[in-house]
Amino acid sequence: KKLRYKEKNGDVLLFLTVFNGIEFIDWFLDYYRRLGVDHFFIVDNGSDDGTFDRLMKEKDVSVFQNLGSFSQSACGVFWTNHLMRQFGVGHWCFHVDMDEAFVFPDMESGRTLHDLLDYMDGHGYQSIPSVMVDIYPETLRKNKDEDPFENSMYIDSDYFFMRNELPPYNFIQGGIRARLSGRSLLMTKAPLIKMAPDVAYIANNHQHSHLPISDISSVLLHYKFIGDFIGRIDEAIERKEHFMGARFYKGIRSEIVDSEKSDTLLSECSVAYSGPNQLIELGLMTKSPQWMQKS
């Protein structure tokens, strides 16, 4: 491991587990640095694509390696909870995956992450709920001259929300992966919390122990369909470390690779993504009157 962190009051921290994330590293670190993250704690689960060595070069990244089973660690929850208790108590902490971009209300209007956290602290909130929204290109055909992240420009608009008894108290399903795999995946997320000694994530970053939940919500734009997407699917199927032995990955592969259907990913539910305001208009993200008063 390589621990580089020297704690300072007010630091915003980020925690994640990764396996073979080399396609995402530059984009991910740049996005969250610009957002306002001060330090990254990353557990590498035995990557063999250069991810570990690449992360070891970053001065604001503390790197840990765990070669244990991802599935038996509850998709990395055990490892992340341990690091968050050791280094995150008293700090605002992200728990996200390397293909997720955090989006919140009015960020396109100049409101910053620190504005958001000041609002949360001022109202006694300790968690901001989120929905994972898959963002994808029109087709999986790759053009080496195109930025795969910029080329991902469509989202589905047919997400389903239902109240749930576990924080963040929403059960959310829908999106392109559900329609491709034929399986209803849990799209509920809780990516940003104020860490305390008795706080723990329960199911990846989908749910956590009880905390005061914010009156505004966020979105995690999920860039799953970039780069060597089919290669990552095959890798997940072979490893059998994901939920239900990667059964939903098999469904997606069958739909977009093995079938003879059109190669477009678009459907009648697809809309071109235009920014955070659109997410509010679609009902995928919310903001409260109190938040709007300070806009």
PDB file of C-alpha atoms in Angstrom:
ATOM      1  CA  LYS A   1       0.000   0.000   0.000  1.00  0.00           C
ATOM      2  CA  LYS A   2       0.959   3.674  -0.284  1.00  0.00           C
ATOM      3  CA  LEU A   3      -0.574   6.026   2.303  1.00  0.00           C
ATOM      4  CA  ARG A   4      -0.041   9.652   1.331  1.00  0.00           C
ATOM      5  CA  TYR A   5      -2.759  11.370   3.347  1.00  0.00           C
ATOM      6  CA  LYS A   6      -2.035  14.077   5.918  1.00  0.00           C
ATOM      7  CA  GLU A   7      -5.358  15.010   7.474  1.00  0.00           C
ATOM      8  CA  LYS A   8      -6.644  18.575   7.422  1.00  0.00           C
ATOM      9  CA  ASN A   9      -9.921  19.917   8.776  1.00  0.00           C
ATOM     10  CA  GLY A  10     -12.520  20.279   6.073  1.00  0.00           C
ATOM     11  CA  ASP A  11     -10.932  17.856   3.628  1.00  0.00           C
ATOM     12  CA  VAL A  12     -13.352  16.220   1.205  1.00  0.00           C
ATOM     13  CA  LEU A  13     -12.360  12.591   0.711  1.00  0.00           C
ATOM     14  CA  LEU A  14     -13.237   9.942  -1.855  1.00  0.00           C
ATOM     15  CA  PHE A  15     -13.203   6.164  -1.401  1.00  0.00           C
ATOM     16  CA  LEU A  16     -13.556   3.422  -3.985  1.00  0.00           C
ATOM     17  CA  THR A  17     -12.619  -0.107  -5.005  1.00  0.00           C
ATOM     18  CA  VAL A  18     -11.389  -0.758  -8.543  1.00  0.00           C
ATOM     19  CA  PHE A  19     -10.436  -3.656 -10.777  1.00  0.00           C
ATOM     20  CA  ASN A  20      -8.885  -2.855 -14.166  1.00  0.00           C
ATOM     21  CA  GLY A  21      -9.938   0.764 -14.377  1.00  0.00           C
ATOM     22  CA  ILE A  22      -7.171   2.094 -16.614  1.00  0.00           C
ATOM     23  CA  GLU A  23      -9.675   3.482 -19.165  1.00  0.00           C
ATOM     24  CA  PHE A  24     -11.243   5.697 -16.498  1.00  0.00           C
ATOM     25  CA  ILE A  25      -8.376   6.937 -14.311  1.00  0.00           C
ATOM     26  CA  ASP A  26      -7.499  10.211 -16.051  1.00  0.00           C
ATOM     27  CA  TRP A  27     -11.127  11.221 -16.588  1.00  0.00           C
ATOM     28  CA  PHE A  28     -12.156  10.225 -13.056  1.00  0.00           C
ATOM     29  CA  LEU A  29      -9.357  11.959 -11.157  1.00  0.00           C
ATOM     30  CA  ASP A  30      -9.716  15.118 -13.239  1.00  0.00           C
ATOM     31  CA  TYR A  31     -13.489  15.260 -12.725  1.00  0.00           C
ATOM     32  CA  TYR A  32     -13.397  14.876  -8.946  1.00  0.00           C
ATOM     33  CA  ARG A  33     -10.364  17.108  -8.447  1.00  0.00           C
ATOM     34  CA  ARG A  34     -12.186  19.881 -10.292  1.00  0.00           C
ATOM     35  CA  LEU A  35     -15.295  19.136  -8.262  1.00  0.00           C
ATOM     36  CA  GLY A  36     -13.385  19.686  -5.013  1.00  0.00           C
ATOM     37  CA  VAL A  37     -12.088  16.349  -3.683  1.00  0.00           C
ATOM     38  CA  ASP A  38      -8.889  16.769  -1.651  1.00  0.00           C
ATOM     39  CA  HIS A  39      -7.725  13.161  -1.394  1.00  0.00           C
ATOM     40  CA  PHE A  40      -8.557   9.736  -2.845  1.00  0.00           C
ATOM     41  CA  PHE A  41      -8.434   6.370  -1.050  1.00  0.00           C
ATOM     42  CA  ILE A  42      -8.486   3.579  -3.623  1.00  0.00           C
ATOM     43  CA  VAL A  43      -8.457  -0.180  -3.066  1.00  0.00           C
ATOM     44  CA  ASP A  44      -7.101  -2.064  -6.064  1.00  0.00           C
ATOM     45  CA  ASN A  45      -8.577  -5.564  -6.284  1.00  0.00           C
ATOM     46  CA  GLY A  46      -5.719  -7.159  -8.216  1.00  0.00           C
ATOM     47  CA  SER A  47      -5.805  -5.185 -11.468  1.00  0.00           C
ATOM     48  CA  ASP A  48      -3.643  -6.536 -14.286  1.00  0.00           C
ATOM     49  CA  ASP A  49      -4.061  -3.663 -16.780  1.00  0.00           C
ATOM     50  CA  GLY A  50      -1.675  -1.165 -15.174  1.00  0.00           C
ATOM     51  CA  THR A  51      -4.246   0.469 -12.882  1.00  0.00           C
ATOM     52  CA  PHE A  52      -2.273  -0.136  -9.686  1.00  0.00           C
ATOM     53  CA  ASP A  53       1.024   1.237 -11.028  1.00  0.00           C
ATOM     54  CA  ARG A  54      -0.745   4.219 -12.565  1.00  0.00           C
ATOM     55  CA  LEU A  55      -2.477   5.136  -9.292  1.00  0.00           C
ATOM     56  CA  MET A  56       0.773   4.822  -7.362  1.00  0.00           C
ATOM     57  CA  LYS A  57       2.092   7.829  -9.320  1.00  0.00           C
ATOM     58  CA  GLU A  58      -0.650  10.192  -8.097  1.00  0.00           C
ATOM     59  CA  LYS A  59       0.344  12.346  -5.113  1.00  0.00           C
ATOM     60  CA  ASP A  60      -3.217  12.848  -3.865  1.00  0.00           C
ATOM     61  CA  VAL A  61      -4.112   9.142  -4.028  1.00  0.00           C
ATOM     62  CA  SER A  62      -3.523   6.653  -1.220  1.00  0.00           C
ATOM     63  CA  VAL A  63      -3.456   3.191  -2.780  1.00  0.00           C
ATOM     64  CA  PHE A  64      -4.264  -0.080  -1.061  1.00  0.00           C
ATOM     65  CA  GLN A  65      -4.241  -3.539  -2.591  1.00  0.00           C
ATOM     66  CA  ASN A  66      -6.569  -6.371  -1.611  1.00  0.00           C
ATOM     67  CA  LEU A  67      -6.528  -9.545  -3.680  1.00  0.00           C
ATOM     68  CA  GLY A  68      -9.503 -11.089  -1.891  1.00  0.00           C
ATOM     69  CA  SER A  69     -12.868 -11.923  -3.415  1.00  0.00           C
ATOM     70  CA  PHE A  70     -14.860  -8.874  -4.521  1.00  0.00           C
ATOM     71  CA  SER A  71     -18.153 -10.712  -4.116  1.00  0.00           C
ATOM     72  CA  GLN A  72     -17.305 -12.063  -0.657  1.00  0.00           C
ATOM     73  CA  SER A  73     -16.371  -8.550   0.458  1.00  0.00           C
ATOM     74  CA  ALA A  74     -19.943  -7.487  -0.430  1.00  0.00           C
ATOM     75  CA  CYS A  75     -18.652  -5.785  -3.595  1.00  0.00           C
ATOM     76  CA  GLY A  76     -15.865  -4.031  -1.709  1.00  0.00           C
ATOM     77  CA  VAL A  77     -18.098  -2.732   1.108  1.00  0.00           C
ATOM     78  CA  PHE A  78     -16.016  -4.349   3.858  1.00  0.00           C
ATOM     79  CA  TRP A  79     -12.816  -2.758   2.542  1.00  0.00           C
ATOM     80  CA  THR A  80     -14.371   0.667   1.998  1.00  0.00           C
ATOM     81  CA  ASN A  81     -16.121   0.764   5.377  1.00  0.00           C
ATOM     82  CA  HIS A  82     -12.799  -0.030   7.076  1.00  0.00           C
ATOM     83  CA  LEU A  83     -10.940   2.790   5.307  1.00  0.00           C
ATOM     84  CA  MET A  84     -13.739   5.287   5.855  1.00  0.00           C
ATOM     85  CA  ARG A  85     -13.775   4.558   9.597  1.00  0.00           C
ATOM     86  CA  GLN A  86     -10.005   4.884   9.766  1.00  0.00           C
ATOM     87  CA  PHE A  87      -9.576   8.058   7.719  1.00  0.00           C
ATOM     88  CA  GLY A  88     -12.990   9.568   7.007  1.00  0.00           C
ATOM     89  CA  VAL A  89     -14.625  10.210  10.384  1.00  0.00           C
ATOM     90  CA  GLY A  90     -15.655  13.851  10.625  1.00  0.00           C
ATOM     91  CA  HIS A  91     -15.227  14.444   6.889  1.00  0.00           C
ATOM     92  CA  TRP A  92     -17.573  14.575   3.956  1.00  0.00           C
ATOM     93  CA  CYS A  93     -16.800  11.410   2.012  1.00  0.00           C
ATOM     94  CA  PHE A  94     -17.650  10.222  -1.462  1.00  0.00           C
ATOM     95  CA  HIS A  95     -18.137   6.512  -2.017  1.00  0.00           C
ATOM     96  CA  VAL A  96     -18.438   6.061  -5.783  1.00  0.00           C
ATOM     97  CA  ASP A  97     -17.241   3.801  -8.584  1.00  0.00           C
ATOM     98  CA  MET A  98     -14.662   4.853 -11.154  1.00  0.00           C
ATOM     99  CA  ASP A  99     -17.258   5.130 -13.911  1.00  0.00           C
ATOM    100  CA  GLU A 100     -19.586   7.491 -11.982  1.00  0.00           C
ATOM    101  CA  ALA A 101     -19.751  11.299 -12.141  1.00  0.00           C
ATOM    102  CA  PHE A 102     -21.517  13.125  -9.295  1.00  0.00           C
ATOM    103  CA  VAL A 103     -23.991  15.809 -10.397  1.00  0.00           C
ATOM    104  CA  PHE A 104     -26.037  18.087  -8.106  1.00  0.00           C
ATOM    105  CA  PRO A 105     -28.613  20.876  -8.568  1.00  0.00           C
ATOM    106  CA  ASP A 106     -27.436  24.242  -9.916  1.00  0.00           C
ATOM    107  CA  MET A 107     -23.820  23.223 -10.413  1.00  0.00           C
ATOM    108  CA  GLU A 108     -24.091  24.505 -13.989  1.00  0.00           C
ATOM    109  CA  SER A 109     -25.067  27.886 -12.504  1.00  0.00           C
ATOM    110  CA  GLY A 110     -21.851  28.177 -10.531  1.00  0.00           C
ATOM    111  CA  ARG A 111     -22.770  26.591  -7.209  1.00  0.00           C
ATOM    112  CA  THR A 112     -19.847  24.540  -5.974  1.00  0.00           C
ATOM    113  CA  LEU A 113     -19.406  21.356  -3.996  1.00  0.00           C
ATOM    114  CA  HIS A 114     -18.428  23.457  -0.973  1.00  0.00           C
ATOM    115  CA  ASP A 115     -21.654  25.441  -1.363  1.00  0.00           C
ATOM    116  CA  LEU A 116     -23.485  22.126  -1.269  1.00  0.00           C
ATOM    117  CA  LEU A 117     -21.632  20.893   1.809  1.00  0.00           C
ATOM    118  CA  ASP A 118     -22.115  24.214   3.632  1.00  0.00           C
ATOM    119  CA  TYR A 119     -25.835  23.875   2.941  1.00  0.00           C
ATOM    120  CA  MET A 120     -25.837  20.285   4.215  1.00  0.00           C
ATOM    121  CA  ASP A 121     -23.973  21.200   7.404  1.00  0.00           C
ATOM    122  CA  GLY A 122     -26.171  24.251   7.978  1.00  0.00           C
ATOM    123  CA  HIS A 123     -29.330  22.141   7.885  1.00  0.00           C
ATOM    124  CA  GLY A 124     -27.995  19.133   9.796  1.00  0.00           C
ATOM    125  CA  TYR A 125     -28.048  16.764   6.809  1.00  0.00           C
ATOM    126  CA  GLN A 126     -25.454  13.997   6.632  1.00  0.00           C
ATOM    127  CA  SER A 127     -26.292  12.185   3.412  1.00  0.00           C
ATOM    128  CA  ILE A 128     -27.382  13.203  -0.074  1.00  0.00           C
ATOM    129  CA  PRO A 129     -29.417  10.593  -1.966  1.00  0.00           C
ATOM    130  CA  SER A 130     -28.809   9.827  -5.607  1.00  0.00           C
ATOM    131  CA  VAL A 131     -29.973   7.839  -8.595  1.00  0.00           C
ATOM    132  CA  MET A 132     -27.491   6.125 -10.883  1.00  0.00           C
ATOM    133  CA  VAL A 133     -28.376   7.213 -14.425  1.00  0.00           C
ATOM    134  CA  ASP A 134     -26.665   5.271 -17.203  1.00  0.00           C
ATOM    135  CA  ILE A 135     -25.309   7.606 -19.891  1.00  0.00           C
ATOM    136  CA  TYR A 136     -24.419   6.008 -23.204  1.00  0.00           C
ATOM    137  CA  PRO A 137     -23.535   6.575 -26.879  1.00  0.00           C
ATOM    138  CA  GLU A 138     -25.828   5.966 -29.820  1.00  0.00           C
ATOM    139  CA  THR A 139     -23.835   2.890 -30.802  1.00  0.00           C
ATOM    140  CA  LEU A 140     -20.972   0.802 -29.456  1.00  0.00           C
ATOM    141  CA  ARG A 141     -19.026   1.312 -32.685  1.00  0.00           C
ATOM    142  CA  LYS A 142     -15.805   3.042 -31.673  1.00  0.00           C
ATOM    143  CA  ASN A 143     -14.078   5.933 -33.406  1.00  0.00           C
ATOM    144  CA  LYS A 144     -10.537   6.382 -32.144  1.00  0.00           C
ATOM    145  CA  ASP A 145     -10.751  10.142 -32.728  1.00  0.00           C
ATOM    146  CA  GLU A 146     -13.784  10.588 -30.456  1.00  0.00           C
ATOM    147  CA  ASP A 147     -13.716  11.166 -26.704  1.00  0.00           C
ATOM    148  CA  PRO A 148     -15.742   8.217 -25.345  1.00  0.00           C
ATOM    149  CA  PHE A 149     -17.013  10.284 -22.414  1.00  0.00           C
ATOM    150  CA  GLU A 150     -18.181  13.161 -24.607  1.00  0.00           C
ATOM    151  CA  ASN A 151     -19.637  10.627 -27.042  1.00  0.00           C
ATOM    152  CA  SER A 152     -21.829   9.259 -24.243  1.00  0.00           C
ATOM    153  CA  MET A 153     -24.728  11.664 -24.561  1.00  0.00           C
ATOM    154  CA  TYR A 154     -27.999   9.756 -24.044  1.00  0.00           C
ATOM    155  CA  ILE A 155     -29.925   8.753 -20.941  1.00  0.00           C
ATOM    156  CA  ASP A 156     -33.165   6.872 -20.368  1.00  0.00           C
ATOM    157  CA  SER A 157     -36.100   8.765 -18.887  1.00  0.00           C
ATOM    158  CA  ASP A 158     -38.210   5.902 -17.518  1.00  0.00           C
ATOM    159  CA  TYR A 159     -36.838   5.343 -14.014  1.00  0.00           C
ATOM    160  CA  PHE A 160     -39.193   4.024 -11.327  1.00  0.00           C
ATOM    161  CA  PHE A 161     -39.124   5.370  -7.746  1.00  0.00           C
ATOM    162  CA  MET A 162     -40.639   3.741  -4.669  1.00  0.00           C
ATOM    163  CA  ARG A 163     -40.202   4.579  -0.990  1.00  0.00           C
ATOM    164  CA  ASN A 164     -38.006   2.206   0.981  1.00  0.00           C
ATOM    165  CA  GLU A 165     -37.294   1.761   4.698  1.00  0.00           C
ATOM    166  CA  LEU A 166     -33.488   1.787   4.327  1.00  0.00           C
ATOM    167  CA  PRO A 167     -31.484   4.993   3.821  1.00  0.00           C
ATOM    168  CA  PRO A 168     -31.615   6.852   1.501  1.00  0.00           C
ATOM    169  CA  TYR A 169     -35.251   5.679   1.630  1.00  0.00           C
ATOM    170  CA  ASN A 170     -35.801   5.258  -2.112  1.00  0.00           C
ATOM    171  CA  PHE A 171     -35.933   2.095  -4.209  1.00  0.00           C
ATOM    172  CA  ILE A 172     -35.074   3.048  -7.801  1.00  0.00           C
ATOM    173  CA  GLN A 173     -35.063   0.910 -10.935  1.00  0.00           C
ATOM    174  CA  GLY A 174     -34.873   1.477 -14.678  1.00  0.00           C
ATOM    175  CA  GLY A 175     -32.451   2.571 -17.363  1.00  0.00           C
ATOM    176  CA  ILE A 176     -30.756   1.059 -20.370  1.00  0.00           C
ATOM    177  CA  ARG A 177     -29.117  -1.836 -18.548  1.00  0.00           C
ATOM    178  CA  ALA A 178     -32.491  -2.982 -17.249  1.00  0.00           C
ATOM    179  CA  ARG A 179     -34.002  -2.990 -20.732  1.00  0.00           C
ATOM    180  CA  LEU A 180     -30.954  -4.714 -22.253  1.00  0.00           C
ATOM    181  CA  SER A 181     -30.518  -7.356 -19.558  1.00  0.00           C
ATOM    182  CA  GLY A 182     -34.189  -7.968 -18.785  1.00  0.00           C
ATOM    183  CA  ARG A 183     -33.380  -7.589 -15.080  1.00  0.00           C
ATOM    184  CA  SER A 184     -34.455  -4.845 -12.694  1.00  0.00           C
ATOM    185  CA  LEU A 185     -31.266  -3.479 -11.177  1.00  0.00           C
ATOM    186  CA  LEU A 186     -31.091  -1.343  -8.039  1.00  0.00           C
ATOM    187  CA  MET A 187     -30.225   2.184  -9.153  1.00  0.00           C
ATOM    188  CA  THR A 188     -30.500   3.757  -5.693  1.00  0.00           C
ATOM    189  CA  LYS A 189     -27.246   5.369  -4.594  1.00  0.00           C
ATOM    190  CA  ALA A 190     -25.892   7.217  -1.555  1.00  0.00           C
ATOM    191  CA  PRO A 191     -22.580   8.584  -2.825  1.00  0.00           C
ATOM    192  CA  LEU A 192     -21.853  11.388  -0.344  1.00  0.00           C
ATOM    193  CA  ILE A 193     -22.084  11.203   3.447  1.00  0.00           C
ATOM    194  CA  LYS A 194     -20.699  12.882   6.557  1.00  0.00           C
ATOM    195  CA  MET A 195     -18.753   9.998   8.051  1.00  0.00           C
ATOM    196  CA  ALA A 196     -19.131   9.041  11.727  1.00  0.00           C
ATOM    197  CA  PRO A 197     -17.688   6.135  13.745  1.00  0.00           C
ATOM    198  CA  ASP A 198     -21.005   4.229  13.770  1.00  0.00           C
ATOM    199  CA  VAL A 199     -21.835   4.726  10.064  1.00  0.00           C
ATOM    200  CA  ALA A 200     -21.535   1.908   7.548  1.00  0.00           C
ATOM    201  CA  TYR A 201     -22.520   1.182   3.981  1.00  0.00           C
ATOM    202  CA  ILE A 202     -24.780  -1.830   3.659  1.00  0.00           C
ATOM    203  CA  ALA A 203     -24.888  -2.720  -0.035  1.00  0.00           C
ATOM    204  CA  ASN A 204     -22.010  -1.217  -2.030  1.00  0.00           C
ATOM    205  CA  ASN A 205     -22.874   2.497  -2.147  1.00  0.00           C
ATOM    206  CA  HIS A 206     -26.576   1.820  -2.622  1.00  0.00           C
ATOM    207  CA  GLN A 207     -27.609   2.080   1.033  1.00  0.00           C
ATOM    208  CA  HIS A 208     -26.151   2.894   4.438  1.00  0.00           C
ATOM    209  CA  SER A 209     -27.018   2.960   8.127  1.00  0.00           C
ATOM    210  CA  HIS A 210     -29.374   5.680   9.325  1.00  0.00           C
ATOM    211  CA  LEU A 211     -28.337   9.299   8.773  1.00  0.00           C
ATOM    212  CA  PRO A 212     -30.319  12.530   8.304  1.00  0.00           C
ATOM    213  CA  ILE A 213     -31.102  12.644   4.573  1.00  0.00           C
ATOM    214  CA  SER A 214     -30.885  15.881   2.584  1.00  0.00           C
ATOM    215  CA  ASP A 215     -33.969  17.593   1.138  1.00  0.00           C
ATOM    216  CA  ILE A 216     -32.232  17.778  -2.241  1.00  0.00           C
ATOM    217  CA  SER A 217     -30.943  14.876  -4.305  1.00  0.00           C
ATOM    218  CA  SER A 218     -28.181  14.201  -6.791  1.00  0.00           C
ATOM    219  CA  VAL A 219     -27.407  11.982  -9.778  1.00  0.00           C
ATOM    220  CA  LEU A 220     -24.488   9.720 -10.585  1.00  0.00           C
ATOM    221  CA  LEU A 221     -23.976   9.708 -14.333  1.00  0.00           C
ATOM    222  CA  HIS A 222     -22.827   6.148 -15.004  1.00  0.00           C
ATOM    223  CA  TYR A 223     -20.374   5.864 -17.916  1.00  0.00           C
ATOM    224  CA  LYS A 224     -20.570   2.112 -18.358  1.00  0.00           C
ATOM    225  CA  PHE A 225     -20.710   1.979 -22.152  1.00  0.00           C
ATOM    226  CA  ILE A 226     -17.313   3.418 -23.067  1.00  0.00           C
ATOM    227  CA  GLY A 227     -14.092   1.992 -24.458  1.00  0.00           C
ATOM    228  CA  ASP A 228     -13.776  -1.785 -24.431  1.00  0.00           C
ATOM    229  CA  PHE A 229     -17.260  -2.326 -23.018  1.00  0.00           C
ATOM    230  CA  ILE A 230     -17.657  -5.836 -24.430  1.00  0.00           C
ATOM    231  CA  GLY A 231     -14.242  -6.806 -23.099  1.00  0.00           C
ATOM    232  CA  ARG A 232     -15.244  -5.650 -19.615  1.00  0.00           C
ATOM    233  CA  ILE A 233     -18.480  -7.638 -19.864  1.00  0.00           C
ATOM    234  CA  ASP A 234     -16.578 -10.789 -20.831  1.00  0.00           C
ATOM    235  CA  GLU A 235     -14.131 -10.161 -17.995  1.00  0.00           C
ATOM    236  CA  ALA A 236     -16.985  -9.784 -15.476  1.00  0.00           C
ATOM    237  CA  ILE A 237     -18.639 -12.968 -16.714  1.00  0.00           C
ATOM    238  CA  GLU A 238     -15.382 -14.886 -16.420  1.00  0.00           C
ATOM    239  CA  ARG A 239     -14.557 -13.562 -12.921  1.00  0.00           C
ATOM    240  CA  LYS A 240     -18.073 -14.222 -11.514  1.00  0.00           C
ATOM    241  CA  GLU A 241     -17.385 -11.635  -8.814  1.00  0.00           C
ATOM    242  CA  HIS A 242     -20.366  -9.373  -9.494  1.00  0.00           C
ATOM    243  CA  PHE A 243     -23.955  -9.569  -8.281  1.00  0.00           C
ATOM    244  CA  MET A 244     -25.564 -12.977  -8.926  1.00  0.00           C
ATOM    245  CA  GLY A 245     -22.432 -14.230 -10.661  1.00  0.00           C
ATOM    246  CA  ALA A 246     -22.613 -11.451 -13.287  1.00  0.00           C
ATOM    247  CA  ARG A 247     -25.940 -12.822 -14.547  1.00  0.00           C
ATOM    248  CA  PHE A 248     -27.143  -9.445 -15.774  1.00  0.00           C
ATOM    249  CA  TYR A 249     -23.893  -9.006 -17.750  1.00  0.00           C
ATOM    250  CA  LYS A 250     -24.733 -12.232 -19.582  1.00  0.00           C
ATOM    251  CA  GLY A 251     -28.142 -10.811 -20.433  1.00  0.00           C
ATOM    252  CA  ILE A 252     -26.615  -7.624 -21.832  1.00  0.00           C
ATOM    253  CA  ARG A 253     -24.070  -9.545 -23.875  1.00  0.00           C
ATOM    254  CA  SER A 254     -26.770 -11.718 -25.351  1.00  0.00           C
ATOM    255  CA  GLU A 255     -28.833  -8.676 -26.293  1.00  0.00           C
ATOM    256  CA  ILE A 256     -26.177  -6.508 -27.927  1.00  0.00           C
ATOM    257  CA  VAL A 257     -23.571  -9.015 -29.140  1.00  0.00           C
ATOM    258  CA  ASP A 258     -25.083 -12.437 -29.720  1.00  0.00           C
ATOM    259  CA  SER A 259     -28.375 -11.235 -31.222  1.00  0.00           C
ATOM    260  CA  GLU A 260     -28.740  -9.961 -34.772  1.00  0.00           C
ATOM    261  CA  LYS A 261     -30.579  -6.788 -33.730  1.00  0.00           C
ATOM    262  CA  SER A 262     -29.592  -3.280 -34.763  1.00  0.00           C
ATOM    263  CA  ASP A 263     -26.450  -2.034 -33.045  1.00  0.00           C
ATOM    264  CA  THR A 264     -28.109   1.163 -31.809  1.00  0.00           C
ATOM    265  CA  LEU A 265     -28.499   1.557 -28.074  1.00  0.00           C
ATOM    266  CA  LEU A 266     -31.322   4.065 -28.454  1.00  0.00           C
ATOM    267  CA  SER A 267     -34.980   3.388 -27.683  1.00  0.00           C
ATOM    268  CA  GLU A 268     -38.179   5.372 -27.282  1.00  0.00           C
ATOM    269  CA  CYS A 269     -37.014   6.111 -23.714  1.00  0.00           C
ATOM    270  CA  SER A 270     -33.732   7.701 -24.838  1.00  0.00           C
ATOM    271  CA  VAL A 271     -33.178  11.451 -24.547  1.00  0.00           C
ATOM    272  CA  ALA A 272     -30.078  13.495 -25.309  1.00  0.00           C
ATOM    273  CA  TYR A 273     -28.496  14.652 -22.044  1.00  0.00           C
ATOM    274  CA  SER A 274     -28.242  18.438 -21.766  1.00  0.00           C
ATOM    275  CA  GLY A 275     -27.213  19.037 -18.145  1.00  0.00           C
ATOM    276  CA  PRO A 276     -28.324  19.037 -14.490  1.00  0.00           C
ATOM    277  CA  ASN A 277     -31.428  21.162 -15.117  1.00  0.00           C
ATOM    278  CA  GLN A 278     -32.745  18.495 -17.436  1.00  0.00           C
ATOM    279  CA  LEU A 279     -32.359  15.885 -14.699  1.00  0.00           C
ATOM    280  CA  ILE A 280     -34.638  17.988 -12.506  1.00  0.00           C
ATOM    281  CA  GLU A 281     -37.172  18.384 -15.324  1.00  0.00           C
ATOM    282  CA  LEU A 282     -37.206  14.603 -15.804  1.00  0.00           C
ATOM    283  CA  GLY A 283     -37.766  14.028 -12.083  1.00  0.00           C
ATOM    284  CA  LEU A 284     -34.418  12.277 -11.658  1.00  0.00           C
ATOM    285  CA  MET A 285     -33.005  14.962  -9.350  1.00  0.00           C
ATOM    286  CA  THR A 286     -34.710  17.299  -6.892  1.00  0.00           C
ATOM    287  CA  LYS A 287     -34.025  20.580  -5.141  1.00  0.00           C
ATOM    288  CA  SER A 288     -35.870  22.191  -2.243  1.00  0.00           C
ATOM    289  CA  PRO A 289     -37.185  25.737  -1.692  1.00  0.00           C
ATOM    290  CA  GLN A 290     -34.480  26.232   0.965  1.00  0.00           C
ATOM    291  CA  TRP A 291     -31.737  25.354  -1.536  1.00  0.00           C
ATOM    292  CA  MET A 292     -33.276  27.606  -4.196  1.00  0.00           C
ATOM    293  CA  GLN A 293     -33.370  30.577  -1.788  1.00  0.00           C
ATOM    294  CA  LYS A 294     -29.576  30.646  -1.850  1.00  0.00           C
ATOM    295  CA  SER A 295     -29.268  30.238  -5.626  1.00  0.00           C
TER     296      SER A 295
END
